[in-house]
Amino acid sequence: EVRVVESGGGSVQAGGSLRLSCVATGFKRADYAIAWFRQAPGKTRREREGLACYSSHDDSLLYANSVKGRFTISRDNVKNTVYLQINDLKPEDTAIYYCAAEDAYVAGTGWIIFPFEYWGQGTRIDVSS
């Protein structure tokens, strides 16, 4: 079974940077996807915001339009880890950040609304002004 574990959150001042890590293991298929979402305070699980996605199908790195420029997703296949680098953090980035995985092909930009099956426990980022 696929297992997903995030780490790397913390408390930072506005303007700082953090790199989140997601170790995802147990894939049985060659095609799989790993994505980052966040849930802001007061928002429900259904309101989680998609941020970025890695697809093994073609090693593509996909982004939500709202985070292009400050967020960078990357993949280290040796370490089975997907990273999310966040620069110039803002108070509105305060949220719990989740990594999600699907042991199947997730087509293109559809990742942002795809019902990923496997989720980590989340890692919290608090940004103070």
Coordinates of N, CA and C in Angstrom, one line a residue:
E1 N 0.8 -1.2 0.0 CA 0.0 0.0 0.0 C 0.9 1.2 0.0
V2 N 0.4 2.3 -0.6 CA 1.1 3.5 -0.7 C 1.1 4.2 0.7
R3 N 2.2 4.7 1.1 CA 2.4 5.4 2.3 C 3.0 6.8 2.0
V4 N 2.4 7.8 2.7 CA 2.8 9.2 2.5 C 3.1 9.9 3.8
V5 N 4.3 10.5 3.9 CA 4.7 11.1 5.1 C 5.3 12.5 4.8
E6 N 4.7 13.6 5.3 CA 5.2 14.9 5.1 C 6.1 15.4 6.3
S7 N 6.9 16.3 6.0 CA 7.7 17.0 7.1 C 8.2 18.3 6.6
G8 N 8.7 19.1 7.5 CA 9.4 20.4 7.1 C 8.6 21.6 7.4
G9 N 7.4 21.5 8.0 CA 6.7 22.7 8.4 C 7.4 23.4 9.6
G10 N 6.8 24.6 9.9 CA 7.3 25.3 11.1 C 6.8 26.7 11.1
S11 N 7.3 27.5 12.1 CA 6.9 28.9 12.2 C 8.0 29.8 11.7
V12 N 7.6 30.7 10.8 CA 8.6 31.5 10.1 C 8.0 32.9 10.0
Q13 N 8.9 33.9 9.8 CA 8.5 35.3 9.6 C 8.2 35.5 8.1
A14 N 7.3 36.4 7.8 CA 7.0 36.8 6.4 C 8.3 37.1 5.7
G15 N 8.4 36.6 4.5 CA 9.6 36.8 3.7 C 10.6 35.6 3.7
G16 N 10.4 34.7 4.7 CA 11.2 33.6 4.8 C 10.9 32.5 3.8
S17 N 11.6 31.4 3.9 CA 11.4 30.3 3.0 C 11.4 29.0 3.8
L18 N 10.7 28.0 3.2 CA 10.7 26.6 3.8 C 10.7 25.6 2.7
R19 N 11.2 24.5 3.0 CA 11.1 23.4 2.0 C 10.4 22.2 2.7
L20 N 9.3 21.8 2.2 CA 8.6 20.7 2.7 C 9.0 19.4 1.9
S21 N 9.0 18.3 2.7 CA 9.3 17.0 2.1 C 8.2 16.1 2.2
C22 N 8.0 15.2 1.1 CA 7.0 14.2 1.1 C 7.6 12.9 0.7
V23 N 7.7 12.0 1.6 CA 8.2 10.6 1.2 C 7.0 9.8 0.9
A24 N 7.0 9.3 -0.3 CA 5.9 8.5 -0.8 C 6.4 7.1 -1.3
T25 N 6.0 6.1 -0.7 CA 6.5 4.7 -1.1 C 5.3 3.8 -1.3
G26 N 5.6 2.6 -1.9 CA 4.6 1.6 -2.0 C 3.9 1.6 -3.3
F27 N 4.3 2.4 -4.3 CA 3.7 2.4 -5.6 C 3.9 1.0 -6.3
K28 N 2.8 0.6 -6.9 CA 2.9 -0.7 -7.7 C 2.9 -0.4 -9.2
R29 N 2.5 0.8 -9.6 CA 2.4 1.1 -11.0 C 3.6 2.0 -11.4
A30 N 3.9 2.0 -12.7 CA 5.0 2.9 -13.1 C 4.4 4.3 -13.2
D31 N 3.1 4.5 -13.5 CA 2.5 5.8 -13.5 C 1.8 6.1 -12.2
Y32 N 2.2 7.2 -11.6 CA 1.6 7.6 -10.4 C 1.8 9.1 -10.3
A33 N 1.1 9.7 -9.3 CA 1.1 11.2 -9.1 C 1.2 11.5 -7.6
I34 N 2.0 12.5 -7.4 CA 2.1 13.0 -6.0 C 1.9 14.5 -6.0
A35 N 1.0 15.0 -5.2 CA 0.6 16.4 -5.2 C 0.7 17.0 -3.8
W36 N 0.8 18.3 -3.8 CA 0.7 19.1 -2.6 C -0.6 19.9 -2.5
F37 N -1.2 19.9 -1.4 CA -2.4 20.7 -1.1 C -2.2 21.4 0.2
R38 N -3.0 22.4 0.5 CA -3.0 23.0 1.8 C -4.4 23.4 2.2
Q39 N -4.6 23.4 3.5 CA -5.9 23.7 4.1 C -5.7 24.8 5.1
A40 N -6.2 26.0 4.7 CA -6.1 27.2 5.6 C -7.0 27.1 6.8
P41 N -6.6 27.9 7.8 CA -7.5 27.9 9.0 C -8.9 28.2 8.7
G42 N -9.8 27.5 9.3 CA -11.3 27.8 9.0 C -11.8 27.1 7.8
K43 N -11.0 26.6 7.0 CA -11.4 25.9 5.7 C -11.7 24.4 6.0
T44 N -12.5 23.8 5.2 CA -12.8 22.4 5.4 C -11.9 21.6 4.5
R45 N -12.0 20.3 4.7 CA -11.2 19.3 3.9 C -11.5 19.5 2.4
R46 N -12.8 19.8 2.1 CA -13.2 19.9 0.7 C -12.7 21.2 0.1
E47 N -12.3 22.1 1.0 CA -11.8 23.4 0.5 C -10.3 23.4 0.4
R48 N -9.6 22.3 0.5 CA -8.2 22.2 0.4 C -7.8 22.8 -1.0
E49 N -6.7 23.5 -1.0 CA -6.2 24.2 -2.2 C -5.1 23.4 -2.8
G50 N -5.2 23.0 -4.1 CA -4.2 22.4 -4.8 C -3.0 23.3 -5.1
L51 N -1.8 22.9 -4.9 CA -0.7 23.8 -5.1 C 0.2 23.3 -6.3
A52 N 0.6 22.1 -6.2 CA 1.6 21.6 -7.3 C 1.5 20.0 -7.3
C53 N 1.9 19.5 -8.5 CA 1.8 18.1 -8.6 C 3.0 17.5 -9.5
Y54 N 3.5 16.4 -9.1 CA 4.5 15.6 -9.9 C 3.8 14.4 -10.5
S55 N 4.0 14.2 -11.8 CA 3.5 13.0 -12.5 C 4.6 12.2 -13.0
S56 N 4.7 10.9 -12.6 CA 5.7 10.1 -13.1 C 5.6 9.7 -14.6
H57 N 4.4 9.9 -15.1 CA 4.1 9.5 -16.5 C 5.1 10.1 -17.4
D58 N 5.4 11.4 -17.2 CA 6.3 12.1 -18.1 C 7.2 13.0 -17.3
D59 N 7.4 12.7 -16.0 CA 8.2 13.5 -15.1 C 7.7 15.0 -15.1
S60 N 6.5 15.2 -15.3 CA 6.0 16.6 -15.4 C 5.8 17.2 -14.0
L61 N 6.0 18.5 -13.9 CA 5.8 19.3 -12.7 C 4.7 20.3 -13.0
L62 N 3.6 20.2 -12.3 CA 2.5 21.1 -12.6 C 2.2 22.0 -11.5
Y63 N 1.6 23.1 -11.8 CA 1.4 24.1 -10.7 C 0.0 24.7 -10.9
A64 N -0.6 25.0 -9.7 CA -1.8 25.9 -9.7 C -1.4 27.3 -10.1
N65 N -2.3 27.9 -10.8 CA -1.9 29.3 -11.3 C -1.6 30.2 -10.1
S66 N -2.3 30.0 -9.0 CA -2.2 30.9 -7.8 C -0.8 30.9 -7.2
V67 N 0.0 29.8 -7.4 CA 1.3 29.7 -6.7 C 2.5 29.8 -7.7
K68 N 2.3 30.0 -8.9 CA 3.4 30.1 -9.9 C 4.3 31.2 -9.4
G69 N 5.6 30.9 -9.4 CA 6.6 31.9 -9.0 C 7.2 31.8 -7.7
R70 N 6.4 31.5 -6.6 CA 6.9 31.4 -5.3 C 7.1 29.9 -4.8
F71 N 6.4 29.0 -5.5 CA 6.4 27.6 -5.1 C 7.1 26.8 -6.2
T72 N 8.0 25.9 -5.7 CA 8.7 25.0 -6.7 C 8.6 23.6 -6.2
I73 N 8.1 22.7 -7.0 CA 8.0 21.3 -6.7 C 9.1 20.6 -7.4
S74 N 9.7 19.6 -6.8 CA 10.8 18.8 -7.4 C 10.7 17.4 -6.8
R75 N 11.4 16.5 -7.5 CA 11.3 15.1 -7.2 C 12.7 14.5 -7.2
D76 N 13.0 13.7 -6.1 CA 14.2 13.0 -6.0 C 13.9 11.5 -6.0
N77 N 14.1 10.9 -7.1 CA 13.6 9.5 -7.3 C 14.4 8.5 -6.4
V78 N 15.7 8.9 -6.1 CA 16.5 8.0 -5.3 C 16.0 8.0 -3.9
K79 N 15.5 9.1 -3.4 CA 15.0 9.2 -2.0 C 13.5 9.0 -1.9
N80 N 12.9 8.8 -3.0 CA 11.4 8.6 -3.1 C 10.7 9.8 -2.4
T81 N 11.2 11.0 -2.7 CA 10.8 12.2 -2.0 C 10.4 13.3 -3.1
V82 N 9.3 13.9 -2.8 CA 8.9 15.1 -3.5 C 9.0 16.3 -2.6
Y83 N 9.6 17.4 -3.1 CA 9.8 18.6 -2.3 C 8.9 19.7 -2.7
L84 N 8.5 20.6 -1.8 CA 7.8 21.8 -2.2 C 8.6 22.9 -1.5
Q85 N 9.3 23.7 -2.3 CA 10.0 24.9 -1.9 C 9.1 26.1 -1.9
I86 N 9.0 26.8 -0.8 CA 8.1 28.0 -0.8 C 9.0 29.2 -0.4
N87 N 9.0 30.1 -1.2 CA 9.8 31.3 -1.0 C 8.9 32.5 -0.7
D88 N 9.5 33.6 -0.1 CA 8.8 34.8 0.2 C 7.4 34.5 0.9
L89 N 7.5 33.7 2.0 CA 6.3 33.3 2.7 C 5.5 34.5 3.1
K90 N 4.2 34.4 3.1 CA 3.3 35.5 3.5 C 2.3 34.9 4.5
P91 N 1.8 35.8 5.4 CA 0.9 35.3 6.4 C -0.3 34.5 5.8
E92 N -0.7 34.8 4.6 CA -1.8 34.0 4.0 C -1.4 32.6 3.6
D93 N -0.1 32.3 3.7 CA 0.4 31.0 3.4 C 0.2 30.1 4.7
T94 N -0.2 30.7 5.8 CA -0.4 29.9 7.0 C -1.5 28.8 6.7
A95 N -1.1 27.6 7.0 CA -2.1 26.5 6.6 C -1.4 25.1 7.1
I96 N -2.2 24.1 7.0 CA -1.6 22.7 7.1 C -1.4 22.3 5.6
Y97 N -0.2 21.8 5.4 CA 0.2 21.4 4.0 C 0.2 19.9 4.0
Y98 N -0.6 19.4 3.0 CA -0.7 17.9 2.9 C -0.1 17.4 1.5
C99 N 0.5 16.2 1.6 CA 0.9 15.5 0.4 C -0.1 14.4 0.1
A100 N -0.4 14.3 -1.1 CA -1.4 13.3 -1.6 C -0.8 12.5 -2.7
A101 N -1.2 11.2 -2.8 CA -0.6 10.3 -3.8 C -1.7 9.5 -4.4
E102 N -1.5 9.1 -5.7 CA -2.4 8.2 -6.4 C -1.6 7.2 -7.2
D103 N -1.8 6.0 -7.0 CA -1.1 4.9 -7.6 C -1.7 4.6 -9.0
A104 N -1.7 5.7 -9.8 CA -2.3 5.6 -11.2 C -2.0 6.8 -11.9
Y105 N -2.2 6.8 -13.2 CA -2.0 8.0 -14.0 C -3.1 9.0 -13.7
V106 N -2.6 10.3 -13.5 CA -3.6 11.4 -13.3 C -3.3 12.3 -14.4
A107 N -4.3 12.5 -15.2 CA -4.1 13.3 -16.5 C -4.0 14.8 -16.3
G108 N -2.9 15.3 -16.8 CA -2.6 16.7 -16.9 C -3.1 17.6 -15.8
T109 N -3.8 18.7 -16.2 CA -4.3 19.6 -15.2 C -5.4 19.1 -14.3
G110 N -5.9 17.9 -14.6 CA -7.0 17.4 -13.8 C -6.6 17.1 -12.4
W111 N -5.3 17.1 -12.1 CA -4.8 16.8 -10.8 C -5.4 17.6 -9.7
I112 N -5.7 18.9 -10.1 CA -6.1 19.8 -9.0 C -7.5 19.5 -8.5
I113 N -8.3 18.7 -9.2 CA -9.6 18.3 -8.7 C -9.7 16.8 -8.5
F114 N -8.6 16.1 -8.7 CA -8.6 14.7 -8.6 C -8.7 14.2 -7.2
P115 N -9.5 13.2 -6.9 CA -9.7 12.7 -5.6 C -8.6 11.7 -5.2
F116 N -7.4 12.2 -4.8 CA -6.3 11.4 -4.5 C -6.7 10.4 -3.4
E117 N -6.2 9.2 -3.4 CA -6.6 8.2 -2.5 C -5.7 8.2 -1.2
Y118 N -4.5 8.5 -1.3 CA -3.6 8.4 -0.2 C -3.1 9.8 0.3
W119 N -3.2 10.1 1.6 CA -2.9 11.4 2.1 C -2.0 11.2 3.3
G120 N -1.1 12.2 3.5 CA -0.3 12.2 4.7 C -1.0 12.9 5.8
Q121 N -0.3 13.0 7.0 CA -1.0 13.6 8.2 C -0.9 15.1 8.2
G122 N -0.2 15.7 7.3 CA -0.1 17.1 7.2 C 1.1 17.7 8.0
T123 N 1.6 18.8 7.5 CA 2.6 19.5 8.3 C 2.2 21.0 8.3
R124 N 2.3 21.6 9.4 CA 1.8 23.0 9.6 C 2.8 24.0 9.3
I125 N 2.4 25.1 8.6 CA 3.2 26.3 8.5 C 2.5 27.5 9.1
D126 N 3.2 28.2 9.9 CA 2.6 29.4 10.5 C 3.6 30.6 10.1
V127 N 3.0 31.6 9.4 CA 3.8 32.7 9.0 C 3.3 33.9 9.7
S128 N 4.3 34.6 10.4 CA 3.9 35.8 11.2 C 4.4 37.0 10.4
S129 N 3.7 38.1 10.6 CA 4.0 39.3 9.8 C 5.0 40.2 10.6

